Amino acid sequence: MVAALTDGLSAQTGGEPPVGTVSAPPTTAAPTAVPTVEAPPEAAESRVPELLKEAVAAALPPAAGALSVLDAGCGDGLLGSWLKPYAATLVGVDTSPARVAGAGDRGLYDRLEARAPAEHLADTPAAYDLVVAGDLLPALGDVGPLFAAVAGALETGGVFAAATEALAATGGVELRPSGRYAHSEAHLRSAAEAAGLAVSDLARETLRLDGGVPVDGFVLVARKRPR
């Protein structure tokens, strides 16, 4: 829980999170249809896992296995190895049953669900100290509804970290030929503000290579504000 952290996290806690540690296998319920994107073919060259790892390390005290953590859009669990040391409970959610099964094979997650991440977030109010979205935002146009769901699922003072492709223009959102969405800085900041998330860092980074060409993006870190 947030209250169990060192003074590096200023937070006010609610009740115990409703996501206790279990060893059940991934669910097989059919996920609600939502936009999805395939992992980029250059996934082996992706810098997103390392960039998010660094961003979370800068935002939180050293990992002590005390937090309730959600890997939203977990895919096959690529982030699990560095999220696990932070977690008393590590939950992974993805719309793809096959990817959820792959995440389960890693043996890192306490619970896995084949379900739309936004639905899971809506059903777990004030349940998490840390929510991370490695490759979820590029599947979405307007990120406002997701950010609102994240804020609802975070404890006060809880941290949200995510990455997305960057839109250079001042507009909000662009669907690229790859089928992936890019977002502008203004759109990300506006959505965070409306959701009650205080942006503490929004760094412009090279996320991966696409045919040898760098793909720029944003790495966002925000905290849930007290109400």
XYZ file of N, CA and C in Angstrom, residues 33-193:
483
model
N -14.508 -6.432 -26.854
C -13.816 -5.965 -28.061
C -13.372 -4.532 -27.879
N -12.093 -4.277 -27.987
C -11.519 -2.943 -27.921
C -10.442 -2.867 -28.968
N -10.051 -1.627 -29.368
C -8.981 -1.526 -30.349
C -7.700 -2.152 -29.825
N -7.043 -2.930 -30.643
C -5.769 -3.521 -30.259
C -4.771 -3.304 -31.372
N -3.519 -3.368 -31.043
C -2.463 -3.267 -32.037
C -1.505 -4.406 -31.820
N -0.912 -4.851 -32.890
C 0.112 -5.865 -32.761
C 1.394 -5.233 -32.238
N 2.182 -6.001 -31.519
C 3.484 -5.507 -31.083
C 4.301 -5.178 -32.320
N 5.039 -4.055 -32.312
C 5.826 -3.682 -33.479
C 6.828 -4.767 -33.825
N 7.109 -4.967 -35.129
C 8.038 -6.020 -35.511
C 9.432 -5.810 -34.952
N 9.727 -4.584 -34.566
C 11.041 -4.285 -34.012
C 11.040 -4.414 -32.495
N 10.092 -5.205 -31.937
C 9.951 -5.271 -30.479
C 11.256 -5.616 -29.791
N 12.099 -6.438 -30.452
C 13.369 -6.805 -29.842
C 14.266 -5.592 -29.656
N 14.025 -4.528 -30.440
C 14.827 -3.319 -30.349
C 14.140 -2.235 -29.538
N 12.978 -2.551 -28.959
C 12.225 -1.558 -28.202
C 12.978 -1.141 -26.948
N 12.975 0.157 -26.679
C 13.582 0.687 -25.471
C 12.538 0.941 -24.385
N 11.250 0.678 -24.695
C 10.187 1.022 -23.767
C 10.349 0.349 -22.408
N 10.612 -0.953 -22.325
C 10.763 -1.553 -20.991
C 11.832 -0.876 -20.137
N 12.980 -0.594 -20.743
C 14.060 0.031 -19.978
C 13.732 1.473 -19.618
N 13.088 2.204 -20.543
C 12.715 3.592 -20.264
C 11.699 3.673 -19.135
N 10.723 2.785 -19.140
C 9.740 2.783 -18.058
C 10.357 2.343 -16.736
N 11.245 1.386 -16.796
C 11.940 0.953 -15.586
C 12.680 2.128 -14.951
N 13.384 2.905 -15.757
C 14.121 4.065 -15.247
C 13.171 5.131 -14.710
N 12.047 5.346 -15.410
C 11.093 6.373 -14.984
C 10.447 6.012 -13.651
N 10.086 4.743 -13.482
C 9.483 4.310 -12.224
C 10.505 4.369 -11.090
N 11.729 3.971 -11.374
C 12.776 4.024 -10.341
C 13.010 5.443 -9.854
N 12.865 6.418 -10.758
C 13.049 7.816 -10.379
C 11.861 8.347 -9.577
N 10.694 7.725 -9.746
C 9.479 8.219 -9.104
C 9.200 7.580 -7.754
N 9.766 6.395 -7.496
C 9.459 5.646 -6.281
C 10.707 5.370 -5.461
N 10.546 5.108 -4.179
C 11.671 4.614 -3.373
C 12.138 3.267 -3.913
N 13.305 2.808 -3.473
C 13.793 1.503 -3.943
C 12.764 0.401 -3.748
N 12.730 -0.518 -4.703
C 11.753 -1.610 -4.665
C 11.884 -2.407 -3.375
N 10.725 -2.633 -2.722
C 10.738 -3.367 -1.458
C 9.619 -4.397 -1.381
N 9.026 -4.720 -2.523
C 7.997 -5.748 -2.537
C 6.774 -5.421 -1.719
N 6.405 -4.122 -1.651
C 5.313 -3.719 -0.773
C 4.107 -3.152 -1.503
N 4.158 -3.032 -2.819
C 3.121 -2.310 -3.548
C 2.139 -3.239 -4.245
N 0.949 -2.705 -4.479
C -0.027 -3.346 -5.346
C 0.176 -2.765 -6.742
N 0.549 -3.612 -7.708
C 1.012 -3.158 -9.019
C 0.160 -3.769 -10.126
N -0.209 -2.928 -11.095
C -0.938 -3.392 -12.279
C -0.115 -3.133 -13.529
N 0.075 -4.185 -14.312
C 0.670 -4.095 -15.646
C -0.501 -4.089 -16.629
N -0.896 -2.889 -17.077
C -2.087 -2.717 -17.911
C -1.717 -2.868 -19.378
N -2.326 -3.860 -20.039
C -1.898 -4.194 -21.385
C -0.583 -4.942 -21.320
N -0.550 -5.965 -20.479
C 0.716 -6.619 -20.125
C 1.350 -7.400 -21.270
N 0.567 -7.717 -22.326
C 1.128 -8.532 -23.391
C 1.630 -9.852 -22.842
N 2.814 -10.265 -23.281
C 3.359 -11.533 -22.791
C 4.251 -11.359 -21.571
N 4.105 -10.211 -20.884
C 4.778 -10.034 -19.600
C 6.181 -9.486 -19.672
N 6.481 -8.708 -20.706
C 7.838 -8.202 -20.891
C 8.297 -7.308 -19.740
N 7.360 -6.628 -19.090
C 7.731 -5.720 -17.998
C 7.799 -6.425 -16.642
N 7.312 -7.648 -16.585
C 7.156 -8.316 -15.297
C 8.428 -8.482 -14.498
N 9.542 -8.694 -15.169
C 10.782 -8.993 -14.439
C 11.240 -7.830 -13.580
N 11.001 -6.588 -14.020
C 11.412 -5.460 -13.179
C 10.274 -4.906 -12.335
N 9.024 -5.224 -12.691
C 7.908 -4.808 -11.845
C 7.805 -5.671 -10.585
N 8.142 -6.955 -10.716
C 7.953 -7.895 -9.610
C 8.638 -7.455 -8.315
N 9.860 -6.927 -8.336
C 10.486 -6.528 -7.067
C 9.740 -5.424 -6.322
N 8.914 -4.643 -7.026
C 8.126 -3.602 -6.365
C 6.873 -4.166 -5.706
N 6.460 -5.348 -6.101
C 5.093 -5.786 -5.863
C 4.922 -6.765 -4.711
N 3.983 -6.450 -3.828
C 3.417 -7.460 -2.952
C 2.421 -8.285 -3.755
N 1.731 -7.607 -4.677
C 0.825 -8.260 -5.616
C 1.035 -7.661 -6.991
N 1.306 -8.495 -7.990
C 1.498 -8.053 -9.369
C 0.389 -8.656 -10.227
N -0.421 -7.777 -10.816
C -1.551 -8.188 -11.647
C -1.272 -7.760 -13.085
N -1.547 -8.661 -14.023
C -1.414 -8.341 -15.435
C -2.744 -8.508 -16.136
N -3.085 -7.535 -17.010
C -4.349 -7.574 -17.741
C -4.080 -7.256 -19.200
N -4.650 -8.055 -20.094
C -4.505 -7.817 -21.529
C -5.724 -8.396 -22.236
N -6.099 -7.799 -23.370
C -7.259 -8.299 -24.099
C -6.996 -9.621 -24.800
N -5.734 -9.975 -25.020
C -5.388 -11.171 -25.774
C -5.153 -12.370 -24.857
N -6.010 -13.400 -24.912
C -5.772 -14.591 -24.089
C -4.422 -15.240 -24.379
N -3.999 -15.211 -25.640
C -2.720 -15.838 -25.981
C -1.556 -15.111 -25.318
N -1.618 -13.799 -25.319
C -0.538 -13.036 -24.681
C -0.566 -13.210 -23.170
N -1.771 -13.249 -22.603
C -1.889 -13.486 -21.168
C -1.291 -14.841 -20.801
N -1.531 -15.835 -21.641
C -0.940 -17.149 -21.389
C 0.577 -17.071 -21.438
N 1.110 -16.290 -22.368
C 2.559 -16.103 -22.440
C 3.109 -15.438 -21.196
N 2.367 -14.448 -20.678
C 2.783 -13.803 -19.429
C 2.775 -14.800 -18.279
N 1.785 -15.680 -18.276
C 1.705 -16.690 -17.222
C 2.889 -17.632 -17.233
N 3.407 -17.901 -18.422
C 4.552 -18.796 -18.527
C 5.795 -18.243 -17.840
N 5.825 -16.945 -17.635
C 6.993 -16.335 -16.982
C 7.010 -16.579 -15.479
N 5.865 -16.918 -14.895
C 5.811 -17.223 -13.472
C 6.042 -16.031 -12.564
N 5.702 -14.836 -13.023
C 5.967 -13.618 -12.262
C 4.706 -12.972 -11.690
N 3.573 -13.228 -12.313
C 2.342 -12.515 -11.958
C 1.524 -13.299 -10.942
N 0.954 -12.580 -9.980
C 0.094 -13.199 -8.988
C -1.307 -13.429 -9.532
N -1.708 -12.593 -10.492
C -2.997 -12.772 -11.124
C -2.941 -12.229 -12.536
N -3.615 -12.917 -13.457
C -3.675 -12.488 -14.851
C -5.117 -12.559 -15.324
N -5.504 -11.577 -16.138
C -6.847 -11.560 -16.690
C -6.796 -11.255 -18.179
N -7.542 -12.029 -18.968
C -7.729 -11.725 -20.386
C -8.977 -10.859 -20.484
N -8.747 -9.555 -20.440
C -9.851 -8.607 -20.290
C -9.380 -7.225 -20.722
N -10.310 -6.380 -21.100
C -9.953 -5.005 -21.439
C -9.401 -4.307 -20.193
N -8.206 -3.722 -20.259
C -7.638 -3.058 -19.086
C -8.549 -1.997 -18.478
N -9.256 -1.232 -19.317
C -10.127 -0.182 -18.775
C -11.245 -0.773 -17.931
N -11.757 -1.934 -18.312
C -12.792 -2.586 -17.512
C -12.241 -3.037 -16.159
N -11.063 -3.605 -16.187
C -10.447 -4.026 -14.925
C -10.228 -2.828 -14.010
N -9.721 -1.752 -14.556
C -9.479 -0.544 -13.769
C -10.776 -0.035 -13.138
N -11.856 -0.050 -13.914
C -13.135 0.433 -13.402
C -13.651 -0.412 -12.252
N -13.269 -1.677 -12.230
C -13.751 -2.600 -11.194
C -12.843 -2.679 -9.970
N -11.772 -1.906 -9.956
C -10.816 -1.986 -8.841
C -10.508 -0.586 -8.300
N -11.487 0.075 -7.699
C -11.255 1.435 -7.199
C -10.216 1.477 -6.082
N -9.332 2.465 -6.186
C -8.296 2.704 -5.167
C -7.540 1.437 -4.797
N -7.271 0.571 -5.781
C -6.666 -0.733 -5.514
C -5.161 -0.757 -5.705
N -4.602 0.198 -6.439
C -3.208 0.087 -6.863
C -2.358 1.273 -6.410
N -1.114 0.944 -6.124
C -0.102 1.960 -5.832
C 0.661 2.355 -7.097
N 0.721 1.436 -8.061
C 1.469 1.665 -9.292
C 0.733 1.001 -10.451
N 0.475 1.786 -11.494
C -0.092 1.264 -12.744
C 0.870 1.616 -13.862
N 1.253 0.619 -14.652
C 2.189 0.817 -15.757
C 1.539 0.330 -17.049
N 1.669 1.124 -18.109
C 1.122 0.772 -19.417
C 2.236 0.889 -20.450
N 2.814 -0.250 -20.808
C 3.953 -0.222 -21.714
C 3.588 -0.001 -23.165
N 2.530 -0.683 -23.641
C 2.175 -0.584 -25.058
C 0.670 -0.455 -25.239
N -0.004 0.144 -24.265
C -1.458 0.272 -24.310
C -1.906 1.550 -25.011
N -1.240 2.659 -24.740
C -1.685 3.933 -25.299
C -1.685 3.958 -26.828
N -0.720 3.326 -27.511
C -0.767 3.339 -28.977
C -1.964 2.602 -29.566
N -2.711 1.860 -28.754
C -3.933 1.210 -29.223
C -5.143 2.122 -29.103
N -4.959 3.290 -28.496
C -6.075 4.177 -28.188
C -5.957 5.495 -28.945
N -7.099 6.082 -29.247
C -7.108 7.438 -29.771
C -7.060 8.406 -28.595
N -8.213 8.861 -28.180
C -8.314 9.725 -27.012
C -7.964 8.919 -25.764
N -6.933 9.340 -25.048
C -6.536 8.604 -23.844
C -7.280 9.065 -22.601
N -8.151 10.063 -22.755
C -8.863 10.601 -21.600
C -9.617 9.564 -20.794
N -10.436 8.706 -21.421
C -11.162 7.695 -20.637
C -10.241 6.730 -19.895
N -9.137 6.341 -20.514
C -8.201 5.449 -19.827
C -7.565 6.154 -18.637
N -7.139 7.397 -18.820
C -6.513 8.127 -17.718
C -7.482 8.280 -16.553
N -8.756 8.525 -16.852
C -9.753 8.637 -15.790
C -9.904 7.309 -15.056
N -9.883 6.208 -15.801
C -9.978 4.884 -15.173
C -8.759 4.583 -14.316
N -7.579 4.977 -14.796
C -6.354 4.794 -14.020
C -6.432 5.574 -12.710
N -6.874 6.827 -12.795
C -6.974 7.651 -11.586
C -7.920 7.019 -10.576
N -9.015 6.437 -11.063
C -9.954 5.791 -10.156
C -9.388 4.564 -9.480
N -8.484 3.884 -10.162
C -7.918 2.640 -9.617
C -6.685 2.867 -8.758
N -6.139 4.070 -8.770
C -4.952 4.377 -7.973
C -5.329 4.878 -6.591
N -4.526 4.505 -5.613
C -4.564 5.154 -4.309
C -4.111 6.612 -4.478
N -4.550 7.483 -3.581
C -4.038 8.850 -3.590
C -2.519 8.823 -3.459
N -1.847 9.539 -4.345
C -0.391 9.540 -4.363
C 0.203 8.423 -5.195
N -0.637 7.509 -5.689
C -0.150 6.411 -6.519
C 0.398 6.900 -7.844
N 1.219 6.076 -8.476
C 1.974 6.471 -9.664
C 1.451 5.748 -10.908
N 1.355 6.506 -11.996
C 1.015 5.975 -13.312
C 2.177 6.266 -14.252
N 2.670 5.240 -14.936
C 3.755 5.397 -15.899
C 3.340 4.734 -17.206
N 3.579 5.432 -18.325
C 3.147 4.914 -19.619
C 4.020 5.486 -20.717
N 3.991 4.805 -21.864
C 4.725 5.269 -23.038
C 3.800 5.289 -24.240
N 4.048 6.217 -25.156
C 3.292 6.271 -26.395
C 4.116 6.965 -27.462
N 3.766 6.748 -28.708
C 4.451 7.430 -29.800
C 4.076 8.898 -29.808
N 5.019 9.739 -30.181
C 4.846 11.184 -30.080
C 4.333 11.771 -31.381
N 3.358 12.639 -31.260
C 2.849 13.419 -32.384
C 3.534 14.775 -32.336
N 4.267 15.096 -33.398
C 5.045 16.329 -33.409
C 4.158 17.553 -33.470
N 3.042 17.441 -34.159
C 2.151 18.590 -34.318
C 1.483 18.931 -32.992
N 0.836 20.102 -32.968
C 0.161 20.526 -31.744
C -1.207 19.885 -31.601
N -1.667 19.151 -32.627
C -2.947 18.458 -32.544
C -2.931 17.387 -31.482
N -4.065 16.714 -31.337
C -4.170 15.769 -30.235
C -3.707 14.367 -30.531
N -4.275 13.741 -31.571
C -4.072 12.318 -31.817
C -3.971 12.075 -33.321
N -3.135 11.096 -33.701
C -3.004 10.732 -35.109
C -2.901 9.223 -35.237
N -3.712 8.652 -36.122
C -3.618 7.224 -36.431
C -2.618 7.051 -37.570
N -1.584 6.283 -37.313
C -0.514 6.116 -38.290
C -0.764 4.885 -39.174
N -0.079 4.806 -40.323
C -0.262 3.653 -41.213
C -0.001 2.312 -40.526
N 0.784 2.308 -39.487
C 1.065 1.082 -38.735
C -0.143 0.582 -37.954
N -1.197 1.427 -37.867
C -2.345 1.096 -37.034
C -2.177 1.520 -35.594
N -1.088 2.211 -35.299
C -0.794 2.666 -33.948
C -1.066 4.169 -33.858
N -1.582 4.598 -32.708
C -1.857 6.008 -32.496
C -0.636 6.717 -31.912
N -0.470 7.955 -32.327
C 0.520 8.849 -31.725
C -0.234 9.974 -31.025
N 0.347 10.483 -29.943
C -0.314 11.494 -29.131
C 0.598 12.703 -28.941
N -0.021 13.877 -28.890
C 0.759 15.091 -28.660
C 0.971 15.301 -27.165
N 1.964 16.095 -26.838
C 2.212 16.442 -25.435
C 0.997 17.131 -24.838
N 0.384 18.041 -25.613
C -0.771 18.781 -25.109
C -1.931 17.841 -24.782
N -2.146 16.833 -25.630
C -3.239 15.888 -25.380
C -2.980 15.077 -24.111
N -1.761 14.615 -23.932
C -1.427 13.826 -22.750
C -1.581 14.658 -21.480
N -1.090 15.878 -21.510
C -1.189 16.728 -20.322
C -2.639 17.088 -20.012
N -3.411 17.380 -21.039
C -4.812 17.736 -20.831
C -5.598 16.570 -20.256
N -5.362 15.367 -20.794
C -6.066 14.189 -20.296
C -5.690 13.888 -18.850
N -4.416 14.043 -18.519
C -3.971 13.804 -17.146
C -4.600 14.808 -16.192
N -4.604 16.060 -16.572
C -5.180 17.107 -15.722
C -6.658 16.850 -15.461
